[in-house]
CSV table of C-alpha atoms and ligand atoms in Angstrom, one decimal:
chain,number,residue,atom,x,y,z
A,1,MET,CA,-0.9,-2.1,24.2
A,2,SER,CA,-3.9,-1.4,26.0
A,3,GLN,CA,-2.6,-1.7,29.0
A,4,HIS,CA,-0.8,1.3,29.0
A,5,ILE,CA,-4.3,3.0,28.7
A,6,LYS,CA,-5.4,4.9,31.4
A,7,ILE,CA,-8.3,6.8,32.0
A,8,GLU,CA,-8.3,10.5,33.7
A,9,ASN,CA,-11.2,11.8,35.4
A,10,GLY,CA,-12.3,13.4,32.4
A,11,GLY,CA,-12.5,10.0,30.8
A,12,TYR,CA,-9.8,10.5,28.5
A,13,PRO,CA,-7.5,8.3,28.0
A,14,LYS,CA,-3.5,9.5,29.4
A,15,PHE,CA,-0.6,9.5,27.6
A,16,ASP,CA,2.9,8.5,28.6
A,17,VAL,CA,5.2,10.4,26.0
A,18,GLU,CA,8.5,9.3,27.3
A,19,LYS,CA,7.0,5.8,26.2
A,20,ILE,CA,5.4,6.9,23.2
A,21,THR,CA,8.4,8.0,22.2
A,22,GLU,CA,11.0,5.6,22.6
A,23,GLY,CA,8.1,2.9,21.0
A,24,ILE,CA,8.1,5.4,17.8
A,25,PHE,CA,11.9,5.0,18.1
A,26,HIS,CA,12.0,1.2,17.9
A,27,GLY,CA,9.3,1.5,15.0
A,28,ASP,CA,6.8,-0.1,16.9
A,29,VAL,CA,3.8,0.6,15.0
A,30,ALA,CA,1.2,-0.1,17.9
A,31,ALA,CA,3.1,3.4,19.8
A,32,LEU,CA,2.9,4.8,16.7
A,33,GLY,CA,-0.8,4.2,16.3
A,34,ARG,CA,-1.4,5.7,19.5
A,35,GLY,CA,1.4,9.2,19.3
A,36,ILE,CA,-1.4,9.5,16.8
A,37,THR,CA,-4.3,9.1,18.8
A,38,LEU,CA,-2.5,11.7,20.7
A,39,VAL,CA,-1.3,14.4,18.3
A,40,GLU,CA,-5.3,13.7,17.1
A,41,SER,CA,-6.7,14.4,20.2
A,42,GLN,CA,-9.4,17.5,20.6
A,43,HIS,CA,-8.8,17.1,25.1
A,44,LYS,CA,-7.5,20.5,25.9
A,45,ASN,CA,-4.9,19.0,27.9
A,46,HIS,CA,-3.7,16.8,25.6
A,47,GLY,CA,-2.5,19.7,23.5
A,48,PRO,CA,1.0,20.0,25.2
A,49,LEU,CA,1.5,16.5,25.4
A,50,ALA,CA,1.2,16.4,21.8
A,51,GLN,CA,3.5,19.2,21.3
A,52,GLN,CA,6.6,17.7,23.2
A,53,LEU,CA,5.8,13.8,21.4
A,54,ILE,CA,6.7,16.1,17.9
A,55,GLN,CA,9.3,17.8,19.3
A,56,ASN,CA,11.0,14.6,20.3
A,57,CYS,CA,9.9,12.9,16.9
A,58,LEU,CA,11.2,16.4,14.7
A,59,PRO,CA,15.0,15.7,14.9
A,60,LYS,CA,14.7,11.8,14.6
A,61,GLY,CA,12.6,11.0,11.2
A,62,VAL,CA,14.1,9.4,8.3
A,63,PRO,CA,15.3,11.0,4.9
A,64,SER,CA,11.7,10.2,3.2
A,65,PHE,CA,9.8,10.1,0.3
A,66,ARG,CA,5.7,11.9,0.9
A,67,ILE,CA,3.4,11.3,-2.4
A,68,GLY,CA,0.0,12.5,-2.2
A,69,ILE,CA,-2.4,10.1,-4.4
A,70,THR,CA,-6.2,11.2,-5.2
A,71,GLY,CA,-8.5,10.0,-7.6
A,72,VAL,CA,-12.8,10.6,-7.8
A,73,PRO,CA,-14.0,7.6,-5.5
A,74,GLY,CA,-13.9,4.6,-7.7
A,75,VAL,CA,-11.2,5.2,-9.9
A,76,GLY,CA,-9.2,2.6,-8.0
A,77,LYS,CA,-7.4,4.3,-5.1
A,78,SER,CA,-7.0,1.7,-2.7
A,79,THR,CA,-6.7,-1.3,-5.2
A,80,PHE,CA,-3.7,1.0,-6.3
A,81,ILE,CA,-2.1,2.0,-2.9
A,82,GLU,CA,-1.9,-2.3,-2.4
A,83,ALA,CA,-0.1,-3.0,-5.2
A,84,PHE,CA,2.2,0.0,-5.0
A,85,GLY,CA,2.2,-0.3,-1.6
A,86,GLN,CA,3.5,-4.0,-2.0
A,87,THR,CA,6.1,-3.1,-4.5
A,88,LEU,CA,7.5,-0.5,-2.4
A,89,LEU,CA,7.7,-2.8,0.6
A,90,GLN,CA,9.5,-6.2,-2.2
A,91,MET,CA,12.1,-3.1,-2.4
A,92,GLY,CA,12.6,-3.0,1.1
A,93,LYS,CA,10.6,-0.1,1.9
A,94,ARG,CA,8.3,1.0,5.0
A,95,VAL,CA,4.9,2.6,4.1
A,96,ALA,CA,2.8,4.4,5.7
A,97,VAL,CA,-0.5,5.6,4.6
A,98,LEU,CA,-2.5,8.3,6.1
A,99,ALA,CA,-5.8,9.6,4.6
A,100,ILE,CA,-7.1,13.5,4.8
A,101,ASP,CA,-10.6,12.5,4.1
A,102,PRO,CA,-12.9,15.7,3.7
A,103,SER,CA,-16.1,13.8,4.4
A,104,SER,CA,-15.4,12.0,7.0
A,105,SER,CA,-16.1,14.6,9.9
A,106,ILE,CA,-19.9,15.0,7.9
A,107,SER,CA,-20.5,11.6,7.3
A,108,LYS,CA,-18.6,9.9,10.5
A,109,GLY,CA,-17.2,7.3,7.7
A,110,SER,CA,-13.4,7.7,6.2
A,111,ILE,CA,-12.0,6.9,2.9
A,112,LEU,CA,-9.8,4.3,4.7
A,113,GLY,CA,-11.8,3.5,7.6
A,114,ASP,CA,-13.8,0.6,5.6
A,115,LYS,CA,-12.0,-2.2,6.9
A,116,THR,CA,-12.1,-4.3,3.6
A,117,ARG,CA,-9.9,-1.3,1.7
A,118,MET,CA,-6.4,-2.4,1.3
A,119,GLU,CA,-7.0,-5.7,3.5
A,120,THR,CA,-3.5,-7.4,1.8
A,121,LEU,CA,-1.3,-4.4,2.6
A,122,VAL,CA,-2.8,-3.8,6.1
A,123,LYS,CA,-1.2,-7.3,7.1
A,124,GLU,CA,2.1,-6.7,5.5
A,125,GLU,CA,5.2,-6.4,8.1
A,126,GLY,CA,6.5,-2.6,7.3
A,127,VAL,CA,3.5,-0.9,6.8
A,128,PHE,CA,1.5,0.9,8.6
A,129,ILE,CA,-2.6,2.4,7.7
A,130,ARG,CA,-4.0,4.8,9.4
A,131,PRO,CA,-7.7,6.1,8.6
A,132,SER,CA,-8.2,9.9,8.5
A,133,ALA,CA,-8.4,11.6,11.3
A,134,SER,CA,-11.6,13.0,12.2
A,135,GLY,CA,-12.6,17.1,12.9
A,136,ASP,CA,-14.7,19.7,12.0
A,137,ASN,CA,-12.9,21.3,9.5
A,138,LEU,CA,-10.1,20.6,6.7
A,139,GLY,CA,-7.8,22.4,8.1
A,140,GLY,CA,-7.8,20.7,11.2
A,141,VAL,CA,-7.2,17.0,10.0
A,142,ALA,CA,-4.7,18.7,7.9
A,143,ARG,CA,-2.6,19.9,10.5
A,144,LYS,CA,-3.4,16.1,12.4
A,145,THR,CA,-2.0,14.8,9.2
A,146,ARG,CA,1.1,16.8,8.9
A,147,GLU,CA,2.1,15.7,12.2
A,148,SER,CA,1.5,12.1,11.8
A,149,ILE,CA,4.1,12.2,9.0
A,150,ILE,CA,6.6,13.4,11.8
A,151,LEU,CA,5.8,10.9,13.7
A,152,CYS,CA,5.6,8.1,11.0
A,153,GLU,CA,9.1,9.2,9.5
A,154,ALA,CA,10.6,8.9,13.3
A,155,ALA,CA,9.3,5.6,13.3
A,156,GLY,CA,11.3,4.5,10.1
A,157,PHE,CA,8.3,4.9,7.6
A,158,ASP,CA,10.3,6.1,4.6
A,159,THR,CA,8.1,6.3,2.2
A,160,ILE,CA,4.6,8.3,3.3
A,161,LEU,CA,1.6,8.0,0.8
A,162,ILE,CA,-1.2,10.6,1.4
A,163,GLU,CA,-4.3,9.9,-0.1
A,164,THR,CA,-7.3,11.7,-0.7
A,165,VAL,CA,-10.6,12.1,-2.3
A,166,GLY,CA,-10.1,13.9,-5.9
A,167,VAL,CA,-13.5,16.0,-5.4
A,168,GLY,CA,-12.4,18.9,-3.2
A,169,GLN,CA,-10.3,21.6,-2.0
A,170,SER,CA,-8.4,18.3,0.4
A,171,GLU,CA,-6.0,17.9,-2.9
A,172,THR,CA,-4.4,21.8,-2.2
A,173,VAL,CA,-4.3,21.1,1.2
A,174,VAL,CA,-2.6,17.4,0.3
A,175,HIS,CA,-0.3,19.4,-2.1
A,176,SER,CA,1.3,21.3,0.4
A,177,MET,CA,2.8,18.4,2.3
A,178,VAL,CA,3.9,16.1,0.2
A,179,ASP,CA,7.0,16.2,-2.6
A,180,PHE,CA,5.0,14.2,-5.6
A,181,PHE,CA,1.4,15.1,-6.6
A,182,LEU,CA,-0.7,11.5,-8.4
A,183,LEU,CA,-3.4,11.9,-9.9
A,184,LEU,CA,-5.5,8.5,-10.7
A,185,GLN,CA,-7.9,8.5,-13.6
A,186,ILE,CA,-9.5,5.8,-15.6
A,187,ALA,CA,-9.8,6.2,-19.6
A,188,GLY,CA,-13.2,7.8,-20.1
A,189,ALA,CA,-15.4,7.9,-23.2
A,190,GLY,CA,-14.9,11.5,-23.5
A,191,ASP,CA,-14.9,12.7,-20.0
A,192,GLN,CA,-11.4,13.1,-19.9
A,193,LEU,CA,-11.0,14.9,-17.0
A,194,GLN,CA,-13.6,13.1,-15.0
A,195,GLY,CA,-14.7,16.0,-13.3
A,196,ILE,CA,-11.7,16.8,-12.2
A,197,LYS,CA,-10.6,20.7,-11.4
A,198,ARG,CA,-8.2,22.2,-14.0
A,199,GLY,CA,-6.5,23.1,-11.1
A,200,ILE,CA,-6.0,19.7,-9.9
A,201,ILE,CA,-4.3,18.5,-13.1
A,202,GLU,CA,-1.8,21.6,-13.0
A,203,MET,CA,-1.0,20.4,-9.0
A,204,ALA,CA,-0.3,16.4,-10.4
A,205,ASP,CA,3.1,15.7,-11.4
A,206,LEU,CA,2.1,12.5,-12.4
A,207,LEU,CA,-1.5,11.6,-14.0
A,208,VAL,CA,-2.3,7.3,-14.1
A,209,ILE,CA,-4.7,6.0,-16.0
A,210,ASN,CA,-6.2,2.8,-14.1
A,211,LYS,CA,-7.7,0.0,-15.2
A,212,VAL,CA,-5.9,-0.7,-18.0
A,213,ASP,CA,-7.1,-4.2,-18.5
A,214,GLY,CA,-9.8,-6.3,-20.4
A,215,ASP,CA,-11.7,-4.2,-22.9
A,216,ASN,CA,-10.4,-1.1,-21.4
A,217,ILE,CA,-7.0,-1.1,-22.7
A,218,ALA,CA,-7.4,0.4,-26.2
A,219,ARG,CA,-9.5,3.5,-24.8
A,220,ALA,CA,-7.3,4.1,-21.9
A,221,HIS,CA,-4.5,4.1,-24.3
A,222,ARG,CA,-6.6,6.7,-26.3
A,223,THR,CA,-7.2,8.5,-23.4
A,224,LYS,CA,-3.2,8.9,-22.6
A,225,ALA,CA,-2.7,10.5,-26.1
A,226,ASP,CA,-5.7,13.0,-25.2
A,227,LEU,CA,-4.3,13.7,-21.4
A,228,ASP,CA,-0.6,14.1,-23.2
A,229,ASN,CA,-2.0,16.7,-25.5
A,230,SER,CA,-3.9,18.6,-22.9
A,231,LEU,CA,-0.8,18.3,-20.9
A,232,HIS,CA,1.4,20.9,-23.0
A,233,LEU,CA,-1.6,23.6,-22.3
A,234,TYR,CA,-0.6,23.6,-18.7
A,235,PRO,CA,1.8,26.4,-17.2
A,236,ASN,CA,5.0,25.5,-16.5
A,237,LYS,CA,5.9,24.2,-12.8
A,238,PRO,CA,8.2,26.0,-10.6
A,239,SER,CA,10.1,22.3,-10.0
A,240,GLY,CA,11.2,22.5,-13.4
A,241,TRP,CA,9.8,18.9,-13.7
A,242,LYS,CA,6.7,18.2,-16.5
A,243,ALA,CA,4.2,16.4,-15.4
A,244,SER,CA,3.1,12.9,-17.5
A,245,THR,CA,1.1,10.3,-17.8
A,246,ALA,CA,1.1,6.7,-17.6
A,247,LEU,CA,-0.9,3.3,-17.3
A,248,CYS,CA,-1.7,0.8,-15.1
A,249,SER,CA,-4.1,-2.0,-14.0
A,250,ALA,CA,-3.7,-1.6,-9.9
A,251,ILE,CA,-6.0,-5.0,-10.3
A,252,GLU,CA,-3.2,-6.6,-12.8
A,253,LYS,CA,-0.4,-5.1,-11.0
A,254,THR,CA,0.7,-4.1,-14.4
A,255,GLY,CA,2.2,-0.6,-15.0
A,256,ILE,CA,3.5,0.2,-11.0
A,257,LEU,CA,6.8,-0.7,-11.9
A,258,GLU,CA,7.5,2.0,-14.2
A,259,ILE,CA,5.4,4.5,-12.1
A,260,TRP,CA,8.0,4.4,-9.3
A,261,ASP,CA,11.1,4.6,-11.8
A,262,ILE,CA,9.1,8.1,-12.6
A,263,LEU,CA,9.1,9.2,-8.8
A,264,LEU,CA,12.4,8.2,-8.8
A,265,ASP,CA,13.6,9.8,-11.8
A,266,TYR,CA,11.6,13.0,-9.8
A,267,GLU,CA,13.5,12.5,-6.8
A,268,ARG,CA,16.9,12.4,-8.5
A,269,LYS,CA,16.1,15.5,-10.7
A,270,THR,CA,14.9,17.8,-8.2
A,271,LYS,CA,16.9,17.0,-5.5
A,272,SER,CA,20.0,17.8,-7.9
A,273,SER,CA,17.9,21.3,-8.9
A,274,GLY,CA,17.8,22.1,-5.2
A,275,TYR,CA,14.4,22.4,-5.5
A,276,TRP,CA,13.3,19.0,-3.5
A,277,LYS,CA,14.8,21.2,-0.5
A,278,LYS,CA,13.6,24.0,-1.0
A,279,HIS,CA,10.1,23.3,-1.8
A,280,ARG,CA,10.4,21.4,1.9
A,281,ASP,CA,11.5,24.5,3.2
A,282,GLU,CA,8.7,26.3,1.8
A,283,GLN,CA,5.9,24.0,3.0
A,284,ASN,CA,7.4,24.1,6.2
A,285,LYS,CA,6.8,27.9,6.2
A,286,TYR,CA,3.5,27.4,5.1
A,287,TRP,CA,3.0,25.1,8.4
A,288,LEU,CA,4.7,27.6,10.6
A,289,LEU,CA,2.1,30.5,9.5
A,290,GLN,CA,-0.5,28.0,9.5
A,291,THR,CA,0.1,27.2,13.0
A,292,ILE,CA,0.6,30.8,14.1
A,293,GLN,CA,-2.5,31.7,12.5
A,294,ASN,CA,-4.6,28.5,14.4
A,295,ARG,CA,-3.6,29.3,17.4
A,296,LEU,CA,-3.8,33.4,17.6
A,297,GLN,CA,-7.4,32.7,16.5
A,298,SER,CA,-8.1,29.6,19.5
A,299,ASP,CA,-6.5,32.3,21.6
A,300,PHE,CA,-8.7,34.6,20.6
A,301,PHE,CA,-11.9,33.1,20.4
A,302,GLY,CA,-11.1,31.0,23.6
A,303,ALA,CA,-10.4,34.2,26.0
A,304,GLU,CA,-13.3,35.2,28.2
A,305,GLY,CA,-15.7,37.2,27.3
A,306,VAL,CA,-15.5,37.9,24.0
A,307,ASN,CA,-18.0,35.5,22.5
A,308,GLU,CA,-20.3,37.5,24.8
A,309,LYS,CA,-19.0,40.6,23.6
A,310,LEU,CA,-18.8,39.6,20.2
A,311,ASN,CA,-23.2,38.7,20.3
A,312,ASP,CA,-23.1,42.3,21.5
A,313,LEU,CA,-21.5,43.8,18.7
A,314,VAL,CA,-23.2,42.4,16.1
A,315,LYS,CA,-26.6,43.9,17.9
A,316,GLU,CA,-25.0,47.4,17.3
A,317,MET,CA,-24.5,46.3,14.0
A,318,ALA,CA,-27.7,45.4,13.1
A,319,GLU,CA,-28.9,49.0,14.7
A,320,ASN,CA,-26.6,50.4,12.7
A,321,LYS,CA,-24.7,52.1,15.8
A,322,ILE,CA,-21.6,50.7,14.5
A,323,THR,CA,-19.4,49.5,11.2
A,324,PRO,CA,-18.2,45.9,11.1
A,325,PHE,CA,-14.2,47.6,11.2
A,326,GLU,CA,-14.6,49.6,14.0
A,327,ALA,CA,-15.9,46.1,15.7
A,328,ALA,CA,-13.7,44.3,15.2
A,329,ASN,CA,-11.2,46.8,16.2
A,330,LEU,CA,-13.4,47.1,19.7
A,331,LEU,CA,-12.8,43.2,20.2
A,332,LEU,CA,-8.9,43.3,19.1
A,333,ASP,CA,-8.1,46.4,21.4
A,334,GLN,CA,-9.8,44.4,24.1
A,335,SER,CA,-8.3,41.0,24.1
B,1,LIG,P1,-11.2,4.1,-4.5
B,1,LIG,O1,-12.4,4.7,-4.1
B,1,LIG,O2,-10.8,5.5,-5.6
B,1,LIG,O3,-10.3,4.1,-3.5
B,1,LIG,O4,-11.4,2.5,-5.6
B,1,LIG,P2,-11.3,1.3,-5.0
B,1,LIG,O5,-9.8,1.0,-4.8
B,1,LIG,O6,-11.7,0.9,-3.8
B,1,LIG,O7,-11.8,0.6,-6.6
B,1,LIG,C1,-13.0,0.8,-7.1
B,1,LIG,C2,-13.8,-0.2,-7.9
B,1,LIG,O8,-12.6,-0.7,-9.5
B,1,LIG,C3,-13.1,-1.9,-7.4
B,1,LIG,O9,-14.5,-2.0,-7.9
B,1,LIG,C4,-11.9,-2.4,-7.5
B,1,LIG,O10,-12.2,-3.6,-7.8
B,1,LIG,C5,-11.9,-2.0,-9.2
B,1,LIG,N1,-10.5,-1.1,-9.6
B,1,LIG,C6,-9.9,-1.2,-9.0
B,1,LIG,N2,-8.3,-1.4,-9.4
B,1,LIG,C7,-8.9,-2.1,-10.6
B,1,LIG,C8,-8.0,-2.2,-12.0
B,1,LIG,O11,-6.9,-1.6,-12.4
B,1,LIG,N3,-8.8,-2.9,-13.3
B,1,LIG,C9,-9.9,-3.2,-12.9
B,1,LIG,N4,-10.4,-3.2,-13.8
B,1,LIG,N5,-10.8,-2.6,-11.8
B,1,LIG,C10,-10.1,-1.6,-11.6
């Protein structure tokens, strides 16, 4: 792959969109990786190339199942994805794993960056694993992940797993790009919600209790019963689907097939009710509006003189010469 990388004057790699498109259409994971690097690039010259690539890929996507997987660090996400991914591969699926990691831009680490994670899965044919995009903000990282999904689907990946850490706002973002949202938990002594916010439980289509092995088994069943009880208290979902609970041991690879059956049941039910398509249409609308918003914002703040004028107006506000509303209107009118 490296022979295709040419360096421009600015030190940024040059991308051959036609070649990458062709590679992606042939299911070539190196081309897919390169395409995602283009989509993730912050360089302004790369923006139009990335758009071209996405345009090329959009009509070619295979029908897919997009699955969000979340849970607090240590709950067993990567171990679960290894086991789940292997099972899917054995069924003849092609599996892409992408991540949204809100901490990666700060720590420069990544939930998937650690090479020891998913070490078996990563070696398998028919798998594509990509660590989280880095970026200054969650919105930007999310947009890139969304675009990466399009590229993966054009490369023939029919099962897309989007992993995120269940600690912050990233779940909402993941929820906006998946068909099904799976929350991993562990059997906890009394601490059944494990710091997971109520809103995240509400988003979940399935709560999977992991590490149901060894001494944990009895406790896990109690936790499951508690969770089943508390799920009754949550409002009905627009999908008409009732969230449920399942037990598994990612290490012992038990419970995995049962979980897949639940996902298939969801797919069947929401496809026949029409919700599946409606939900994807709504997500597309959401991303259309997000893109417009981002573009308007970056065009506005990127315009010449806006930052200087903004600083001047902030000073005037401090001196009570102008209100924030007048200042905003002045800025908007002049650009
Ligand atoms: P993540 O941070 O959520 O990705 O969690 P990891 O997959 O890295 O797992 C965290 C720790 O839990 C590791 O030491 C795993 O070996 C362990 N673990 C994961 N799944 C299981 C399981 O099903 N049973 C047991 N006993 N340990 C597990």
